[in-house]
Amino acid sequence: MSGVVGQRVDLPRDFAPLLIDWQRRAGRSGMPWQGSRDPYRVWLSEVMLQQTQVSTVLGYYARFLERFPNVSALAAAEADEVMALWSGLGYYSRARNLHRCAQAVVEQHAGAFPSTAAGLETLPGIGASTAAAIASFCFGERVSIVDGNVRRVLTRLLAFEGDLSQTKPQRTLWELAQALLPNHPSADDMTAYTQGLMDLGATVCTRSRPACGVCPMQGICRGHQTGEPQRFPVKTRTLKRRHESWWLLLVKLADGPARFWLQRRPASGIWAGLYCPPVFESEEGACRGLPKAWMDRLIALDAVSHSLSHRELRLHPLVLELTSEPLPGELPPGQWVDAGLLSQHGLPAPVKLLLQALLAPELFAQA
Ligand code: SF4
C-alpha cells in the first residue's frame, strides 16, 4: 500500500504479469526498432516517437539509419544535414539535441551509451522516461517509463486522484510506477513490460475513448470501476495555447532554375536553426522597404494554420516572383537557395509545402 496526498493506493499485484502476457499475445510487433538491444537504434526511435505517430516515424527512421548507421556517423555529421533529414518531423529541438547527444556519447563515453537510466539521463535531450526506455529495452534494467501515455494508463488503473500539474503527485506517480514493476524480471520480461505499457496507452487506453471492453486490465482497473476512466489523469492547470499570425515573404527568383530567398531562423525559439522565408508580424511590415514597383506583383495566398506545442500559428504567405536579381538591400537579410537543393536544408513542414506549391507555374499564370 502506498500513500498519496489524501489517498491510499493499494497496488494491484497482477498488473505486471497481465501486461507482459498481453504484450506477448496482442501487443504491437514488427516495428523496425523492436527486438533491438542496440541503444543507438532504440534511442533514435524513442526520440522520433515523442509527439509523433509510428506511421510517420517509419520513413524517417529508415532514412536516418541509412545515412547515419551508428552514433559516430551521426556525431560527425554537419548540423544542417541532420536538420534537413529531420525536416517535416516537427519539434526541431529534438533534432538539435539528437546531434548534441551523439557528440557527447562519442566525446565523453568513447562512443558507447551509458548502460543505466541514471547514466543515460546525464546526456543532452534524454529525459527520465527516454532513459528508462533505453535502459529497460537494451540493458534489462528494472526501471519504469512514465511518459504521457503511461501516466494516463497508471492514473486510470489506480484511480489516482493526485493533481499531475503539481510536482509532488508527479513524483508519487513515478514511485507507484516503480512499485508496479515485475519482480525479478528477465531482460525479455522488461522488454515486454515496457513495450506493453507503451502499447496499452497507444492502442487501448486512449485519451478520449479507453477500450475497457478489450483491455487486459479491466478486472483490476479502478478507473474503469468508477465508470468514468476519462476523469483521469487529474490536471487542474491546462496548457493555454497562444495564437499568433505570421506573414511570410516568399520570394522566388525565376531568371533561370528557380531559387528562393530564405533566412536562417535564430538559434532559439520557433523553428530554431531552420531555413524559412523572412517572417513579419503584419502585411505592412512585410511590404515596408520593398521597392514600390514590386507591390503590384505581390500575391497574397490563403492563410494556413499550423499547430506547435504551445502555439497556434496562422501563416499568411505573400508571394513575389522576380525575373531578375534584386539590388543589394532591396530584400530583407537572407540568401538564395536553389529549389533543387531545398532537400539539403532543414525546412519547417508548412514552409516546405508552400515552396513546393510555388514551383507549380500555374500559380503565377493566374496573377
Ligand atoms: Fe484504461 Fe479501461 Fe484498461 Fe482501465 S480498463 S486501463 S481505463 S482501457
Short mmCIF file of C-alpha atoms and ligand atoms in Angstrom, two decimals:
data_model
loop_
_atom_site.label_atom_id
_atom_site.label_comp_id
_atom_site.label_asym_id
_atom_site.label_seq_id
_atom_site.Cartn_x
_atom_site.Cartn_y
_atom_site.Cartn_z
CA MET A 1 0.00 0.00 0.00
CA SER A 2 1.32 3.47 -0.88
CA GLY A 3 0.23 6.85 0.45
CA VAL A 4 -0.73 9.62 -1.95
CA VAL A 5 -1.66 13.10 -0.75
CA GLY A 6 -5.22 12.48 0.55
CA GLN A 7 -5.42 8.98 -0.93
CA ARG A 8 -4.26 5.47 -0.05
CA VAL A 9 -3.34 3.37 -3.04
CA ASP A 10 -3.39 -0.45 -3.00
CA LEU A 11 -1.29 -1.73 -5.85
CA PRO A 12 -2.90 -4.43 -7.98
CA ARG A 13 -0.44 -7.30 -7.72
CA ASP A 14 -1.33 -8.86 -11.07
CA PHE A 15 -0.59 -5.80 -13.17
CA ALA A 16 2.91 -6.74 -14.37
CA PRO A 17 2.19 -10.40 -15.29
CA LEU A 18 -1.06 -9.41 -17.04
CA LEU A 19 0.73 -6.71 -19.01
CA ILE A 20 3.66 -8.93 -20.04
CA ASP A 21 1.32 -11.72 -21.11
CA TRP A 22 -0.93 -9.32 -23.05
CA GLN A 23 2.01 -7.66 -24.82
CA ARG A 24 3.35 -11.01 -25.99
CA ARG A 25 -0.06 -12.12 -27.24
CA ALA A 26 -1.62 -8.93 -28.55
CA GLY A 27 0.81 -6.02 -28.34
CA ARG A 28 2.33 -4.25 -31.31
CA SER A 29 5.04 -6.13 -33.15
CA GLY A 30 7.06 -5.81 -36.32
CA MET A 31 8.22 -2.22 -35.80
CA PRO A 32 11.80 -1.98 -37.10
CA TRP A 33 13.30 -0.91 -33.77
CA GLN A 34 11.62 -3.71 -31.81
CA GLY A 35 13.81 -6.56 -30.68
CA SER A 36 16.96 -4.45 -30.95
CA ARG A 37 19.23 -4.14 -27.95
CA ASP A 38 21.34 -1.52 -29.72
CA PRO A 39 20.95 1.67 -27.64
CA TYR A 40 21.60 3.84 -30.72
CA ARG A 41 18.60 2.40 -32.58
CA VAL A 42 16.35 2.37 -29.54
CA TRP A 43 17.31 5.94 -28.62
CA LEU A 44 16.71 7.16 -32.18
CA SER A 45 13.26 5.56 -32.28
CA GLU A 46 12.33 6.86 -28.82
CA VAL A 47 13.26 10.44 -29.70
CA MET A 48 11.41 10.27 -33.02
CA LEU A 49 8.32 8.76 -31.39
CA GLN A 50 7.98 11.61 -28.89
CA GLN A 51 4.96 13.60 -30.09
CA THR A 52 4.93 11.73 -33.42
CA GLN A 53 2.93 8.73 -34.63
CA VAL A 54 4.56 5.42 -35.57
CA SER A 55 3.35 5.62 -39.20
CA THR A 56 5.12 8.98 -39.65
CA VAL A 57 8.30 7.87 -37.93
CA LEU A 58 8.90 4.73 -40.05
CA GLY A 59 10.27 6.52 -43.14
CA TYR A 60 12.38 8.98 -41.14
CA TYR A 61 13.84 6.18 -39.02
CA ALA A 62 14.90 4.21 -42.11
CA ARG A 63 16.45 7.28 -43.80
CA PHE A 64 18.33 8.27 -40.64
CA LEU A 65 19.78 4.81 -40.17
CA GLU A 66 20.78 4.58 -43.80
CA ARG A 67 22.64 7.89 -43.64
CA PHE A 68 23.85 7.56 -40.01
CA PRO A 69 24.19 3.83 -39.27
CA ASN A 70 25.78 4.43 -35.87
CA VAL A 71 26.31 7.10 -33.24
CA SER A 72 29.77 8.05 -34.57
CA ALA A 73 28.39 8.78 -38.04
CA LEU A 74 25.68 11.00 -36.55
CA ALA A 75 28.16 12.80 -34.29
CA ALA A 76 30.44 13.55 -37.26
CA ALA A 77 27.62 14.99 -39.42
CA GLU A 78 27.04 18.68 -40.11
CA ALA A 79 24.15 20.09 -38.05
CA ASP A 80 22.50 21.30 -41.29
CA GLU A 81 22.39 17.80 -42.70
CA VAL A 82 20.78 16.43 -39.52
CA MET A 83 18.16 19.20 -39.59
CA ALA A 84 17.48 18.57 -43.29
CA LEU A 85 16.87 14.86 -42.66
CA TRP A 86 14.59 15.74 -39.74
CA SER A 87 12.68 18.27 -41.84
CA GLY A 88 8.93 17.67 -41.54
CA LEU A 89 9.04 15.68 -38.28
CA GLY A 90 8.48 18.83 -36.20
CA TYR A 91 9.63 19.66 -32.66
CA TYR A 92 13.07 20.52 -34.04
CA SER A 93 14.75 20.84 -30.66
CA ARG A 94 14.69 17.02 -30.73
CA ALA A 95 16.98 17.02 -33.79
CA ARG A 96 19.39 19.52 -32.28
CA ASN A 97 19.55 17.51 -29.05
CA LEU A 98 19.94 14.28 -31.01
CA HIS A 99 23.04 15.66 -32.69
CA ARG A 100 24.43 17.07 -29.42
CA CYS A 101 23.76 13.82 -27.63
CA ALA A 102 25.57 11.79 -30.31
CA GLN A 103 28.58 14.09 -29.93
CA ALA A 104 28.51 13.70 -26.13
CA VAL A 105 28.37 9.88 -26.43
CA VAL A 106 31.40 9.92 -28.74
CA GLU A 107 33.41 12.54 -26.86
CA GLN A 108 32.58 11.66 -23.25
CA HIS A 109 31.75 7.93 -23.41
CA ALA A 110 34.06 6.68 -26.20
CA GLY A 111 31.06 6.02 -28.46
CA ALA A 112 29.20 3.70 -26.03
CA PHE A 113 25.91 4.76 -24.45
CA PRO A 114 25.83 4.51 -20.62
CA SER A 115 24.09 1.30 -19.54
CA THR A 116 21.87 2.65 -16.75
CA ALA A 117 18.91 5.03 -16.76
CA ALA A 118 20.77 7.33 -14.35
CA GLY A 119 23.79 7.49 -16.69
CA LEU A 120 21.66 7.98 -19.81
CA GLU A 121 19.80 10.86 -18.18
CA THR A 122 23.01 12.89 -17.99
CA LEU A 123 23.07 13.12 -21.81
CA PRO A 124 21.60 16.10 -23.70
CA GLY A 125 17.91 15.69 -24.59
CA ILE A 126 17.45 12.37 -22.74
CA GLY A 127 14.76 12.78 -20.07
CA ALA A 128 13.79 10.31 -17.35
CA SER A 129 11.29 8.37 -19.44
CA THR A 130 13.51 8.03 -22.54
CA ALA A 131 16.41 6.97 -20.30
CA ALA A 132 14.19 4.33 -18.69
CA ALA A 133 13.03 3.07 -22.10
CA ILE A 134 16.61 2.65 -23.38
CA ALA A 135 17.84 1.09 -20.11
CA SER A 136 14.98 -1.40 -19.91
CA PHE A 137 14.94 -2.34 -23.62
CA CYS A 138 18.71 -2.57 -24.11
CA PHE A 139 20.11 -3.47 -20.70
CA GLY A 140 17.11 -5.11 -18.96
CA GLU A 141 17.19 -2.56 -16.13
CA ARG A 142 14.20 -2.76 -13.78
CA VAL A 143 13.03 0.82 -14.24
CA SER A 144 9.71 2.28 -15.39
CA ILE A 145 8.95 4.68 -18.19
CA VAL A 146 6.44 7.40 -17.29
CA ASP A 147 5.57 9.39 -20.39
CA GLY A 148 2.19 10.97 -21.13
CA ASN A 149 0.60 7.71 -22.31
CA VAL A 150 1.85 5.77 -19.31
CA ARG A 151 0.65 8.45 -16.89
CA ARG A 152 -2.80 8.09 -18.36
CA VAL A 153 -2.80 4.29 -18.04
CA LEU A 154 -1.49 4.29 -14.48
CA THR A 155 -3.71 7.07 -13.14
CA ARG A 156 -6.73 5.20 -14.53
CA LEU A 157 -5.55 1.84 -13.27
CA LEU A 158 -5.13 3.25 -9.76
CA ALA A 159 -7.90 5.90 -9.91
CA PHE A 160 -5.09 8.20 -8.88
CA GLU A 161 -6.56 11.49 -7.65
CA GLY A 162 -3.28 13.43 -7.35
CA ASP A 163 -3.10 16.58 -9.49
CA LEU A 164 -0.43 15.96 -12.15
CA SER A 165 0.05 19.66 -12.74
CA GLN A 166 1.81 19.62 -9.32
CA THR A 167 5.29 18.25 -8.73
CA LYS A 168 4.58 16.15 -5.64
CA PRO A 169 1.83 13.97 -7.18
CA GLN A 170 4.03 13.57 -10.28
CA ARG A 171 6.79 12.19 -8.08
CA THR A 172 4.33 9.94 -6.24
CA LEU A 173 3.08 8.52 -9.52
CA TRP A 174 6.64 7.79 -10.58
CA GLU A 175 7.19 5.91 -7.30
CA LEU A 176 3.99 3.93 -7.88
CA ALA A 177 5.17 3.13 -11.42
CA GLN A 178 8.38 1.75 -9.93
CA ALA A 179 6.42 -0.28 -7.37
CA LEU A 180 4.29 -1.84 -10.14
CA LEU A 181 7.34 -3.25 -12.00
CA PRO A 182 7.62 -7.04 -12.31
CA ASN A 183 9.54 -8.89 -9.58
CA HIS A 184 12.92 -10.26 -10.66
CA PRO A 185 12.26 -9.82 -14.38
CA SER A 186 14.48 -11.26 -17.09
CA ALA A 187 15.69 -8.84 -19.79
CA ASP A 188 12.96 -10.22 -22.09
CA ASP A 189 10.32 -9.63 -19.40
CA MET A 190 11.44 -6.00 -19.06
CA THR A 191 11.24 -5.56 -22.84
CA ALA A 192 7.69 -6.95 -22.94
CA TYR A 193 6.65 -4.94 -19.87
CA THR A 194 7.96 -1.60 -21.18
CA GLN A 195 6.57 -2.24 -24.66
CA GLY A 196 3.28 -3.30 -23.05
CA LEU A 197 2.97 0.00 -21.19
CA MET A 198 3.55 1.87 -24.44
CA ASP A 199 1.13 -0.32 -26.42
CA LEU A 200 -1.65 -0.17 -23.86
CA GLY A 201 -1.54 3.63 -23.78
CA ALA A 202 -1.30 4.00 -27.56
CA THR A 203 -3.85 1.42 -28.66
CA VAL A 204 -6.30 0.57 -25.82
CA CYS A 205 -6.36 3.12 -23.01
CA THR A 206 -6.51 6.09 -25.36
CA ARG A 207 -7.20 9.64 -24.27
CA SER A 208 -10.83 10.11 -25.13
CA ARG A 209 -12.01 6.53 -25.76
CA PRO A 210 -10.49 3.91 -23.47
CA ALA A 211 -11.45 0.50 -24.87
CA CYS A 212 -12.08 -1.08 -21.46
CA GLY A 213 -14.04 -3.95 -23.06
CA VAL A 214 -10.88 -5.39 -24.64
CA CYS A 215 -8.38 -4.23 -22.03
CA PRO A 216 -6.38 -6.88 -20.14
CA MET A 217 -6.66 -4.66 -17.02
CA GLN A 218 -10.43 -4.50 -16.96
CA GLY A 219 -10.72 -6.77 -13.92
CA ILE A 220 -8.23 -4.80 -11.79
CA CYS A 221 -8.68 -1.25 -13.07
CA ARG A 222 -10.11 1.14 -10.51
CA GLY A 223 -10.68 3.90 -13.06
CA HIS A 224 -12.88 1.50 -15.01
CA GLN A 225 -14.73 0.57 -11.82
CA THR A 226 -15.57 4.23 -11.19
CA GLY A 227 -17.41 4.26 -14.53
CA GLU A 228 -15.53 7.41 -15.57
CA PRO A 229 -11.97 6.43 -16.52
CA GLN A 230 -11.63 9.54 -18.70
CA ARG A 231 -11.66 11.60 -15.49
CA PHE A 232 -8.01 10.53 -15.03
CA PRO A 233 -5.36 11.88 -15.09
CA VAL A 234 -6.44 14.78 -12.90
CA LYS A 235 -4.87 18.06 -14.02
CA THR A 236 -6.15 21.37 -12.73
CA ARG A 237 -3.81 23.50 -14.81
CA THR A 238 -4.12 23.03 -18.54
CA LEU A 239 -1.82 24.45 -21.14
CA LYS A 240 -3.16 27.56 -22.81
CA ARG A 241 -2.18 27.79 -26.47
CA ARG A 242 -1.26 31.19 -27.76
CA HIS A 243 -2.49 32.32 -31.15
CA GLU A 244 -0.08 34.18 -33.42
CA SER A 245 -0.18 35.43 -37.00
CA TRP A 246 2.92 35.47 -39.19
CA TRP A 247 3.32 36.94 -42.66
CA LEU A 248 5.87 35.05 -44.77
CA LEU A 249 7.53 36.88 -47.64
CA LEU A 250 8.10 34.13 -50.21
CA VAL A 251 10.35 35.45 -52.93
CA LYS A 252 11.08 33.29 -55.95
CA LEU A 253 13.72 34.24 -58.48
CA ALA A 254 12.92 32.89 -61.91
CA ASP A 255 15.81 34.16 -64.07
CA GLY A 256 16.92 30.55 -64.59
CA PRO A 257 16.47 27.46 -62.38
CA ALA A 258 14.15 28.60 -59.56
CA ARG A 259 15.68 29.97 -56.37
CA PHE A 260 14.05 31.08 -53.09
CA TRP A 261 15.07 33.83 -50.70
CA LEU A 262 15.40 32.24 -47.26
CA GLN A 263 16.68 33.24 -43.84
CA ARG A 264 18.15 31.04 -41.17
CA ARG A 265 15.92 31.26 -38.07
CA PRO A 266 17.62 32.30 -34.79
CA ALA A 267 19.22 29.59 -32.65
CA SER A 268 16.33 29.61 -30.16
CA GLY A 269 12.57 29.99 -30.43
CA ILE A 270 10.13 28.69 -33.05
CA TRP A 271 11.77 26.70 -35.87
CA ALA A 272 15.19 27.50 -34.40
CA GLY A 273 18.05 26.99 -36.86
CA LEU A 274 15.76 26.10 -39.78
CA TYR A 275 15.54 27.89 -43.12
CA CYS A 276 12.44 30.00 -43.64
CA PRO A 277 11.24 32.94 -45.75
CA PRO A 278 11.50 36.29 -43.89
CA VAL A 279 8.79 36.47 -41.18
CA PHE A 280 6.81 39.60 -40.24
CA GLU A 281 4.10 40.42 -37.72
CA SER A 282 1.91 42.22 -40.28
CA GLU A 283 1.43 42.61 -44.01
CA GLU A 284 2.61 46.23 -43.77
CA GLY A 285 5.77 45.05 -42.06
CA ALA A 286 6.42 42.58 -44.88
CA CYS A 287 5.98 45.27 -47.57
CA ARG A 288 7.88 48.00 -45.79
CA GLY A 289 11.20 48.63 -47.52
CA LEU A 290 10.35 46.72 -50.70
CA PRO A 291 10.60 48.71 -53.98
CA LYS A 292 7.22 50.25 -54.88
CA ALA A 293 7.38 48.72 -58.37
CA TRP A 294 7.06 45.24 -56.81
CA MET A 295 3.78 45.92 -54.98
CA ASP A 296 1.56 45.05 -57.97
CA ARG A 297 3.28 41.71 -58.26
CA LEU A 298 2.70 40.60 -54.64
CA ILE A 299 0.19 37.75 -54.37
CA ALA A 300 -1.46 37.06 -51.00
CA LEU A 301 -2.30 33.35 -50.75
CA ASP A 302 -4.90 31.91 -48.37
CA ALA A 303 -3.65 31.68 -44.80
CA VAL A 304 -2.80 28.25 -43.41
CA SER A 305 -2.88 27.12 -39.78
CA HIS A 306 -0.04 25.29 -38.13
CA SER A 307 -0.06 23.89 -34.58
CA LEU A 308 3.01 23.91 -32.37
CA SER A 309 3.21 22.51 -28.85
CA HIS A 310 2.35 25.83 -27.16
CA ARG A 311 1.13 27.92 -30.06
CA GLU A 312 -1.32 28.05 -32.88
CA LEU A 313 0.30 29.78 -35.87
CA ARG A 314 -1.69 31.40 -38.65
CA LEU A 315 0.63 31.72 -41.64
CA HIS A 316 -0.13 34.32 -44.32
CA PRO A 317 2.00 33.71 -47.43
CA LEU A 318 2.87 36.76 -49.55
CA VAL A 319 4.39 35.61 -52.82
CA LEU A 320 6.63 37.63 -55.05
CA GLU A 321 8.19 36.35 -58.26
CA LEU A 322 11.20 38.25 -59.57
CA THR A 323 12.66 37.78 -63.03
CA SER A 324 15.98 39.44 -62.32
CA GLU A 325 18.31 39.56 -59.34
CA PRO A 326 17.34 42.41 -56.96
CA LEU A 327 19.78 45.11 -55.90
CA PRO A 328 21.57 44.77 -52.56
CA GLY A 329 19.27 45.90 -49.71
CA GLU A 330 16.03 45.54 -51.67
CA LEU A 331 15.18 42.33 -49.81
CA PRO A 332 15.38 41.66 -46.04
CA PRO A 333 18.53 39.77 -44.94
CA GLY A 334 18.72 36.25 -46.34
CA GLN A 335 20.25 34.14 -49.09
CA TRP A 336 19.20 32.47 -52.32
CA VAL A 337 18.65 28.72 -52.11
CA ASP A 338 18.30 26.70 -55.32
CA ALA A 339 14.96 24.91 -55.48
CA GLY A 340 16.86 21.74 -56.37
CA LEU A 341 18.83 21.96 -53.11
CA LEU A 342 15.90 22.51 -50.75
CA SER A 343 16.05 18.91 -49.54
CA GLN A 344 19.52 19.61 -48.14
CA HIS A 345 18.17 22.39 -45.93
CA GLY A 346 16.15 21.97 -42.74
CA LEU A 347 12.72 23.45 -43.53
CA PRO A 348 9.62 23.62 -41.30
CA ALA A 349 6.90 21.34 -42.73
CA PRO A 350 4.44 24.12 -43.74
CA VAL A 351 7.24 26.10 -45.41
CA LYS A 352 8.29 23.05 -47.38
CA LEU A 353 4.72 22.62 -48.65
CA LEU A 354 4.44 26.29 -49.60
CA LEU A 355 7.73 26.25 -51.52
CA GLN A 356 6.69 23.09 -53.34
CA ALA A 357 3.43 24.80 -54.30
CA LEU A 358 5.39 27.80 -55.61
CA LEU A 359 7.23 25.56 -58.02
CA ALA A 360 3.90 24.99 -59.78
CA PRO A 361 3.93 27.59 -62.59
CA GLU A 362 0.13 27.93 -62.80
CA LEU A 363 0.20 29.97 -59.58
CA PHE A 364 1.96 32.78 -61.39
CA ALA A 365 0.00 32.35 -64.60
CA GLN A 366 -3.12 33.45 -62.65
CA ALA A 367 -1.54 36.70 -61.47
FE1 SF4 B 1 -7.71 2.10 -19.41
FE2 SF4 B 1 -10.12 0.96 -19.32
FE3 SF4 B 1 -7.93 -0.52 -19.42
FE4 SF4 B 1 -8.53 0.82 -17.24
S1 SF4 B 1 -9.70 -0.86 -18.13
S2 SF4 B 1 -6.52 0.67 -18.18
S3 SF4 B 1 -9.43 2.66 -18.09
S4 SF4 B 1 -8.68 0.87 -21.00
#
